[in-house]
Short mmCIF file of C-alpha atoms and ligand atoms in Angstrom, two decimals:
data_model
loop_
_atom_site.label_atom_id
_atom_site.label_comp_id
_atom_site.label_asym_id
_atom_site.label_seq_id
_atom_site.Cartn_x
_atom_site.Cartn_y
_atom_site.Cartn_z
CA MET A 21 6.47 38.74 29.11
CA LYS A 22 8.02 36.30 26.59
CA LYS A 23 9.10 37.91 23.29
CA VAL A 24 8.93 36.42 19.80
CA SER A 25 12.26 36.21 17.93
CA GLN A 26 12.17 36.13 14.13
CA GLU A 27 15.25 33.99 13.33
CA LYS A 28 14.01 30.47 13.81
CA PRO A 29 11.21 28.95 11.73
CA LEU A 30 7.79 29.48 13.22
CA LEU A 31 5.43 26.67 14.21
CA THR A 32 1.81 27.71 14.79
CA LEU A 33 -0.12 25.49 17.20
CA ILE A 34 -3.77 25.72 16.18
CA VAL A 35 -6.03 24.85 19.10
CA PRO A 36 -9.83 24.86 18.73
CA VAL A 37 -11.42 25.42 22.12
CA TYR A 38 -15.03 25.08 23.16
CA ASN A 39 -15.82 25.35 26.87
CA GLU A 40 -12.30 24.28 27.85
CA GLU A 41 -11.80 26.39 31.00
CA SER A 42 -10.82 23.30 32.98
CA SER A 43 -8.14 22.13 30.49
CA LEU A 44 -6.78 25.34 29.02
CA ASN A 45 -4.06 26.27 31.50
CA HIS A 46 -2.92 22.69 31.90
CA PHE A 47 -2.69 22.37 28.11
CA TYR A 48 -0.70 25.58 27.83
CA ASP A 49 1.76 24.58 30.61
CA GLN A 50 2.28 21.07 29.27
CA THR A 51 2.76 22.25 25.69
CA CYS A 52 5.24 24.97 26.72
CA LYS A 53 7.22 22.35 28.64
CA CYS A 54 7.28 19.88 25.74
CA THR A 55 8.25 22.45 23.13
CA GLU A 56 10.88 24.52 24.97
CA SER A 57 13.83 22.49 23.68
CA MET A 58 12.58 22.34 20.09
CA GLY A 59 14.63 24.38 17.64
CA VAL A 60 11.60 26.31 16.50
CA GLU A 61 9.67 29.40 17.51
CA ILE A 62 6.22 28.54 18.81
CA GLU A 63 3.04 30.53 18.33
CA PHE A 64 -0.23 29.49 19.97
CA LEU A 65 -3.34 30.24 17.96
CA PHE A 66 -6.46 29.40 19.97
CA ILE A 67 -9.83 29.48 18.24
CA ASN A 68 -12.61 30.07 20.71
CA ASP A 69 -15.56 28.31 19.13
CA GLY A 70 -18.34 30.20 20.92
CA SER A 71 -17.52 28.99 24.44
CA GLU A 72 -20.13 29.81 27.07
CA ASP A 73 -17.78 29.37 30.04
CA ASN A 74 -14.71 31.34 31.09
CA THR A 75 -12.54 30.16 28.17
CA LEU A 76 -12.41 33.52 26.36
CA GLU A 77 -11.41 35.43 29.50
CA MET A 78 -8.68 32.84 30.16
CA LEU A 79 -7.41 33.31 26.60
CA ARG A 80 -7.22 37.07 27.15
CA GLN A 81 -5.20 36.46 30.30
CA LEU A 82 -2.85 34.07 28.48
CA CYS A 83 -2.30 36.73 25.81
CA ARG A 84 -1.28 39.23 28.48
CA ARG A 85 1.15 36.71 29.97
CA ASP A 86 2.76 35.44 26.78
CA SER A 87 3.20 37.40 23.54
CA ARG A 88 3.30 34.13 21.60
CA VAL A 89 -0.37 33.52 22.35
CA ARG A 90 -3.00 34.70 19.89
CA TYR A 91 -6.65 33.89 19.58
CA LEU A 92 -9.67 34.19 17.34
CA SER A 93 -13.13 34.11 18.86
CA PHE A 94 -16.26 33.06 16.97
CA SER A 95 -19.64 34.73 17.52
CA ARG A 96 -21.17 31.31 18.34
CA ASN A 97 -20.35 27.64 18.20
CA PHE A 98 -19.56 26.80 14.55
CA GLY A 99 -17.94 23.41 15.22
CA LYS A 100 -14.39 22.13 15.33
CA GLU A 101 -14.09 21.91 11.53
CA ALA A 102 -14.79 25.65 11.16
CA ALA A 103 -12.30 26.38 13.95
CA MET A 104 -9.56 24.32 12.29
CA TYR A 105 -10.16 26.05 8.95
CA ALA A 106 -9.96 29.50 10.54
CA GLY A 107 -6.82 28.40 12.38
CA LEU A 108 -5.11 27.36 9.16
CA GLN A 109 -6.20 30.59 7.46
CA TYR A 110 -4.73 32.78 10.20
CA ALA A 111 -1.65 30.66 11.00
CA GLY A 112 1.44 32.73 10.32
CA GLY A 113 3.92 29.90 10.77
CA ASP A 114 6.16 28.07 8.34
CA TYR A 115 4.62 24.99 9.93
CA ALA A 116 1.32 24.43 11.68
CA ALA A 117 -0.02 21.71 13.93
CA ILE A 118 -3.65 21.24 14.94
CA MET A 119 -4.16 20.12 18.53
CA ASP A 120 -7.04 19.48 20.94
CA ALA A 121 -7.01 21.43 24.18
CA ASP A 122 -7.78 18.42 26.39
CA LEU A 123 -4.28 16.87 26.01
CA GLN A 124 -5.70 13.92 24.08
CA ASP A 125 -3.23 14.97 21.39
CA PRO A 126 -0.06 14.51 23.48
CA PRO A 127 2.25 17.54 23.11
CA GLU A 128 5.15 15.16 23.87
CA LEU A 129 4.82 13.99 20.24
CA LEU A 130 5.47 17.46 18.83
CA PRO A 131 9.31 17.29 18.76
CA LYS A 132 9.24 13.95 16.94
CA MET A 133 6.61 15.20 14.48
CA TYR A 134 8.47 18.44 13.86
CA ASP A 135 11.80 16.66 13.30
CA ALA A 136 10.22 14.40 10.68
CA VAL A 137 8.86 17.35 8.71
CA VAL A 138 11.75 19.76 9.12
CA ALA A 139 14.23 17.17 7.87
CA GLY A 140 12.44 17.46 4.53
CA ASP A 141 11.57 13.78 4.10
CA TYR A 142 7.91 14.42 4.89
CA ASP A 143 5.44 17.25 4.36
CA CYS A 144 3.25 16.17 7.22
CA ALA A 145 3.51 14.17 10.43
CA ALA A 146 0.19 12.80 11.61
CA ALA A 147 -0.66 11.25 14.94
CA ARG A 148 -2.55 7.98 15.05
CA ARG A 149 -4.04 6.22 18.08
CA VAL A 150 -3.23 2.52 18.04
CA ASN A 151 -6.06 1.76 20.47
CA ARG A 152 -9.10 3.43 22.01
CA LYS A 153 -8.41 2.46 25.62
CA GLY A 154 -10.81 4.25 27.97
CA GLU A 155 -13.30 5.16 25.27
CA GLY A 156 -16.91 3.85 25.31
CA LYS A 157 -17.37 0.50 23.48
CA ILE A 158 -20.31 1.73 21.38
CA ARG A 159 -18.45 4.87 20.33
CA SER A 160 -15.34 2.83 19.35
CA PHE A 161 -17.46 0.35 17.41
CA CYS A 162 -19.33 3.10 15.53
CA ALA A 163 -16.03 4.87 14.76
CA ASP A 164 -14.52 1.65 13.35
CA CYS A 165 -17.60 1.06 11.18
CA PHE A 166 -17.52 4.64 9.96
CA TYR A 167 -13.87 4.46 8.85
CA LYS A 168 -14.50 1.16 7.04
CA ILE A 169 -17.56 2.54 5.20
CA MET A 170 -15.79 5.81 4.45
CA THR A 171 -12.74 4.03 2.99
CA ARG A 172 -15.02 1.85 0.82
CA LEU A 173 -17.15 4.72 -0.45
CA SER A 174 -14.52 7.38 -0.96
CA GLY A 175 -11.77 5.15 -2.35
CA MET A 176 -9.30 7.00 -0.08
CA ASN A 177 -7.22 5.13 2.42
CA LEU A 178 -8.34 6.67 5.70
CA MET A 179 -5.98 5.42 8.39
CA PRO A 180 -7.87 3.91 11.36
CA GLY A 181 -7.22 5.91 14.53
CA ALA A 182 -6.00 8.96 12.56
CA ARG A 183 -6.44 12.24 14.46
CA ASP A 184 -6.70 15.83 13.33
CA PHE A 185 -3.41 16.21 15.21
CA GLN A 186 -1.21 16.74 12.16
CA LEU A 187 1.86 18.90 11.76
CA MET A 188 2.30 20.18 8.24
CA ASN A 189 4.57 22.43 6.25
CA ARG A 190 3.46 25.59 4.44
CA LYS A 191 3.10 23.74 1.12
CA MET A 192 0.53 21.41 2.62
CA ILE A 193 -1.24 24.17 4.59
CA ASN A 194 -1.78 26.10 1.35
CA ALA A 195 -3.03 22.97 -0.41
CA VAL A 196 -5.53 22.31 2.40
CA LEU A 197 -6.70 25.93 2.21
CA SER A 198 -7.15 25.66 -1.55
CA LEU A 199 -10.13 23.40 -0.82
CA LYS A 200 -12.67 26.04 0.07
CA GLU A 201 -15.73 23.85 0.51
CA LYS A 202 -18.01 24.90 3.35
CA SER A 203 -18.96 21.48 4.63
CA ARG A 204 -15.50 20.33 5.67
CA PHE A 205 -14.16 16.97 6.74
CA SER A 206 -10.53 17.67 7.50
CA LYS A 207 -9.37 14.08 7.96
CA GLY A 208 -10.51 13.43 4.38
CA ILE A 209 -9.05 16.71 3.09
CA PHE A 210 -5.63 15.93 4.63
CA GLU A 211 -5.64 12.65 2.70
CA TRP A 212 -7.08 14.15 -0.48
CA VAL A 213 -4.31 16.74 -0.92
CA GLY A 214 -1.67 14.00 -0.88
CA PHE A 215 1.96 14.78 0.05
CA ARG A 216 4.37 12.60 2.01
CA LYS A 217 3.02 11.73 5.43
CA LYS A 218 4.71 10.14 8.42
CA TRP A 219 2.42 8.37 10.90
CA VAL A 220 3.36 8.76 14.53
CA GLU A 221 1.62 6.16 16.67
CA TYR A 222 0.64 6.46 20.31
CA GLU A 223 -1.58 4.87 22.94
CA ASN A 224 -4.91 6.57 23.53
CA VAL A 225 -4.88 9.20 26.24
CA GLU A 226 -8.00 10.06 28.22
CA ARG A 227 -9.27 13.63 28.45
CA SER A 228 -7.30 15.64 31.06
CA SER A 229 -10.53 17.13 32.46
CA GLY A 230 -14.06 18.06 31.42
CA CYS A 231 -16.02 15.95 29.00
CA SER A 232 -16.19 15.37 25.25
CA LYS A 233 -18.00 18.11 23.33
CA TRP A 234 -19.30 15.62 20.79
CA SER A 235 -22.75 14.23 21.48
CA PHE A 236 -23.81 11.06 19.66
CA GLY A 237 -26.01 13.14 17.33
CA LYS A 238 -23.10 15.51 16.55
CA LEU A 239 -20.86 12.52 15.77
CA CYS A 240 -23.51 11.05 13.43
CA ARG A 241 -23.78 14.38 11.58
CA TYR A 242 -19.98 14.52 11.36
CA ALA A 243 -19.91 10.98 9.91
CA LEU A 244 -22.60 11.87 7.35
CA ASP A 245 -20.71 15.05 6.43
CA GLY A 246 -17.57 12.97 5.91
CA ILE A 247 -19.28 10.48 3.65
CA THR A 248 -21.20 13.03 1.61
CA SER A 249 -18.13 15.28 1.22
CA PHE A 250 -16.01 12.53 -0.26
CA SER A 251 -18.40 10.22 -2.05
CA THR A 252 -21.27 10.68 -4.48
CA LEU A 253 -21.91 6.93 -4.54
CA PRO A 254 -25.00 7.15 -2.26
CA LEU A 255 -26.55 9.49 -4.86
CA GLN A 256 -26.10 6.87 -7.54
CA ALA A 257 -27.10 3.95 -5.35
CA ALA A 258 -30.56 3.64 -6.98
CA PHE A 259 -28.87 2.68 -10.26
CA ILE A 260 -28.04 -0.90 -9.21
CA PRO A 261 -31.41 -2.00 -7.69
CA GLY A 262 -33.04 -0.33 -10.71
CA MET A 263 -30.96 -2.44 -13.10
CA ILE A 264 -31.61 -5.63 -11.10
CA CYS A 265 -35.35 -4.94 -10.95
CA TRP A 266 -35.53 -4.21 -14.64
CA ILE A 267 -33.53 -7.31 -15.69
CA ALA A 268 -35.61 -9.54 -13.37
CA ALA A 269 -38.86 -8.14 -14.82
CA VAL A 270 -37.71 -8.70 -18.41
CA ALA A 271 -36.58 -12.26 -17.53
CA LEU A 272 -39.97 -13.02 -15.91
CA LEU A 273 -41.78 -11.71 -18.96
CA ALA A 274 -39.58 -13.73 -21.30
CA VAL A 275 -40.25 -16.93 -19.31
CA GLU A 276 -43.99 -16.30 -19.32
CA ILE A 277 -44.11 -15.58 -23.05
CA SER A 278 -42.03 -18.68 -23.88
CA ARG A 279 -44.36 -20.77 -21.68
CA PHE A 280 -47.28 -19.40 -23.67
CA TYR A 281 -45.77 -20.15 -27.08
CA VAL A 282 -43.73 -23.32 -26.38
CA LEU A 283 -45.89 -25.10 -23.80
CA SER A 284 -49.16 -23.46 -24.94
CA SER A 285 -50.06 -22.82 -21.31
CA ASP A 286 -52.32 -19.92 -20.30
CA MET A 287 -50.83 -16.51 -19.60
CA ARG A 288 -50.91 -15.71 -15.89
CA ASN A 289 -52.30 -12.21 -15.77
CA TRP A 290 -51.09 -11.49 -12.23
CA LEU A 291 -47.53 -12.38 -13.29
CA LEU A 292 -47.77 -10.18 -16.36
CA LEU A 293 -48.99 -7.30 -14.20
CA PHE A 294 -46.30 -7.99 -11.59
CA SER A 295 -43.45 -8.00 -14.13
CA PHE A 296 -44.87 -4.89 -15.79
CA LEU A 297 -44.88 -3.04 -12.45
CA MET A 298 -41.41 -4.35 -11.64
CA CYS A 299 -40.15 -3.18 -15.02
CA LEU A 300 -41.65 0.26 -14.43
CA SER A 301 -40.21 0.73 -10.94
CA GLY A 302 -36.87 -0.68 -12.14
CA MET A 303 -36.82 2.00 -14.84
CA GLN A 304 -37.66 4.66 -12.26
CA PHE A 305 -34.82 3.56 -9.99
CA PHE A 306 -32.48 3.38 -12.95
CA CYS A 307 -33.38 6.96 -13.98
CA MET A 308 -32.91 8.14 -10.38
CA GLY A 309 -29.43 6.61 -10.48
CA ILE A 310 -28.68 8.53 -13.68
CA PHE A 311 -29.97 11.77 -12.14
CA GLY A 312 -27.77 10.95 -9.14
CA LYS A 313 -24.75 10.59 -11.42
CA TYR A 314 -25.34 14.07 -12.93
CA LEU A 315 -26.13 15.55 -9.53
CA GLY A 316 -22.91 14.02 -8.19
CA LYS A 317 -20.93 15.63 -11.00
CA THR A 318 -22.60 19.00 -10.33
CA TYR A 319 -21.82 18.62 -6.62
CA GLU A 320 -18.15 17.93 -7.42
CA GLU A 321 -18.04 21.03 -9.64
CA VAL A 322 -19.62 23.42 -7.13
CA LYS A 323 -17.07 22.41 -4.50
CA HIS A 324 -14.45 24.07 -6.74
CA ARG A 325 -11.71 21.74 -5.61
CA PRO A 326 -8.47 22.16 -7.51
CA VAL A 327 -8.05 19.69 -10.37
CA TYR A 328 -4.59 18.80 -9.05
CA VAL A 329 -2.20 19.76 -6.28
CA MET A 330 1.37 20.57 -7.29
CA ASP A 331 4.21 19.29 -5.15
CA GLU A 332 7.18 20.51 -7.17
CA CYS A 333 7.73 21.85 -10.66
CA HIS A 334 10.74 22.47 -12.82
CA LEU A 335 9.79 24.13 -16.11
CA SER A 336 11.66 25.60 -19.05
CA GLU A 337 11.80 29.40 -19.11
CA ARG A 338 9.51 29.54 -22.13
CA THR A 339 6.83 27.42 -20.43
CA GLU A 340 7.05 29.61 -17.34
CA GLU A 341 6.62 32.74 -19.50
CA ASN A 342 3.57 31.18 -21.20
CA GLU A 343 2.14 30.29 -17.82
CA ASP A 344 2.63 33.84 -16.56
CA GLU A 345 0.88 35.17 -19.66
CA GLN A 346 -2.03 32.79 -19.14
CA ASN A 347 -2.31 33.74 -15.49
CA ALA A 348 -2.25 37.43 -16.43
CA LYS A 349 -5.22 36.83 -18.75
N1 UDP B 407 -14.17 21.64 19.94
C1 UDP B 407 -14.51 22.81 19.28
N2 UDP B 407 -15.80 22.98 18.87
C2 UDP B 407 -16.76 22.03 19.08
C3 UDP B 407 -16.38 20.83 19.72
C4 UDP B 407 -15.07 20.67 20.13
O1 UDP B 407 -13.68 23.69 19.09
O2 UDP B 407 -17.91 22.25 18.68
C5 UDP B 407 -12.78 21.48 20.39
C6 UDP B 407 -12.63 21.08 21.85
O3 UDP B 407 -12.58 22.20 22.70
C7 UDP B 407 -11.32 20.30 21.84
C8 UDP B 407 -11.33 19.65 20.46
O4 UDP B 407 -12.24 20.40 19.67
O5 UDP B 407 -10.19 21.14 21.96
C9 UDP B 407 -11.76 18.19 20.54
O6 UDP B 407 -13.02 18.11 21.18
P1 UDP B 407 -13.38 16.91 22.17
O7 UDP B 407 -12.25 16.62 23.09
O8 UDP B 407 -14.68 17.23 22.80
O9 UDP B 407 -13.57 15.73 21.11
P2 UDP B 407 -13.22 14.18 21.32
O10 UDP B 407 -11.81 14.11 21.80
O11 UDP B 407 -14.19 13.66 22.31
O12 UDP B 407 -13.40 13.60 19.95
MG1 MG B 408 -10.95 15.11 23.30
#
């Protein structure tokens, strides 16, 4: 049995697994091979996300074979986001990397990613696919559209092709964990917390075995979760058509009234009624937009995200004392 030594820094590999009996051993062997010459201690932390196949039993066997292997097992399938969150919570390492079990996140990239972070120039090294070779055309198209819409709505620069395969230092792990929201969209969270990030590019790799656990419906829900977690704009969307409707109705009314007074032509009752109705529904939309604005603010508050994320601080002794006093209160 392999033993854990305490001298080197520890890198926790967080691996969510859901029905991965066909990929698990291959993933473990490949990752061991790719990481053996890295100057870091490795710890595997598998999160069994309610697998119905033999995955859990295989994890137990791996634990018996290798003391560096640990696992958490959920009572049912809670989704990859929940598994990643649990993984980050239970990761004991100075560094942690999130990886898929199907080898679509190539373990060969780990040494390069680790070197970038350990050198201190970056807090995170993130893998990015430069193409989607081998993936279905419709799925690629929908994914591209999603990232464009998401970037527009959230105002964050979501890198196309970015994966959850990110290696981060303890500072960034703690920042990610400080966002305790239940409906999680990690790709957005990793961007939201900031820090210096190095992008490591690679060509898409097809699944080693088995099939994707994401149905089209699951992907749509994931996309909606992403958008609603990082943008309240859809809530306020009624504001603009409301304004347009209202302005158009007032303009129509003004034209009709001037026709009546200047050209002495008859009032067209249907137009008066039409602009009155338009004005009314415009006001309703406008009010919905305002409700949306308040609801959006309430939504932001209940997420309890930190107001800021600290990277470094250098304070005078007196300020530090004051801070300690405030914290004590
Ligand atoms: N996964 C999970 N829970 C789920 C779906 C997926 O833990 O509900 C895991 C899965 O076992 C794999 C990773 O998340 O290790 C990525 O899943 P998959 O390969 O199916 O996603 P894709 O690569 O098709 O986006
Ligand atoms: Mg995959």
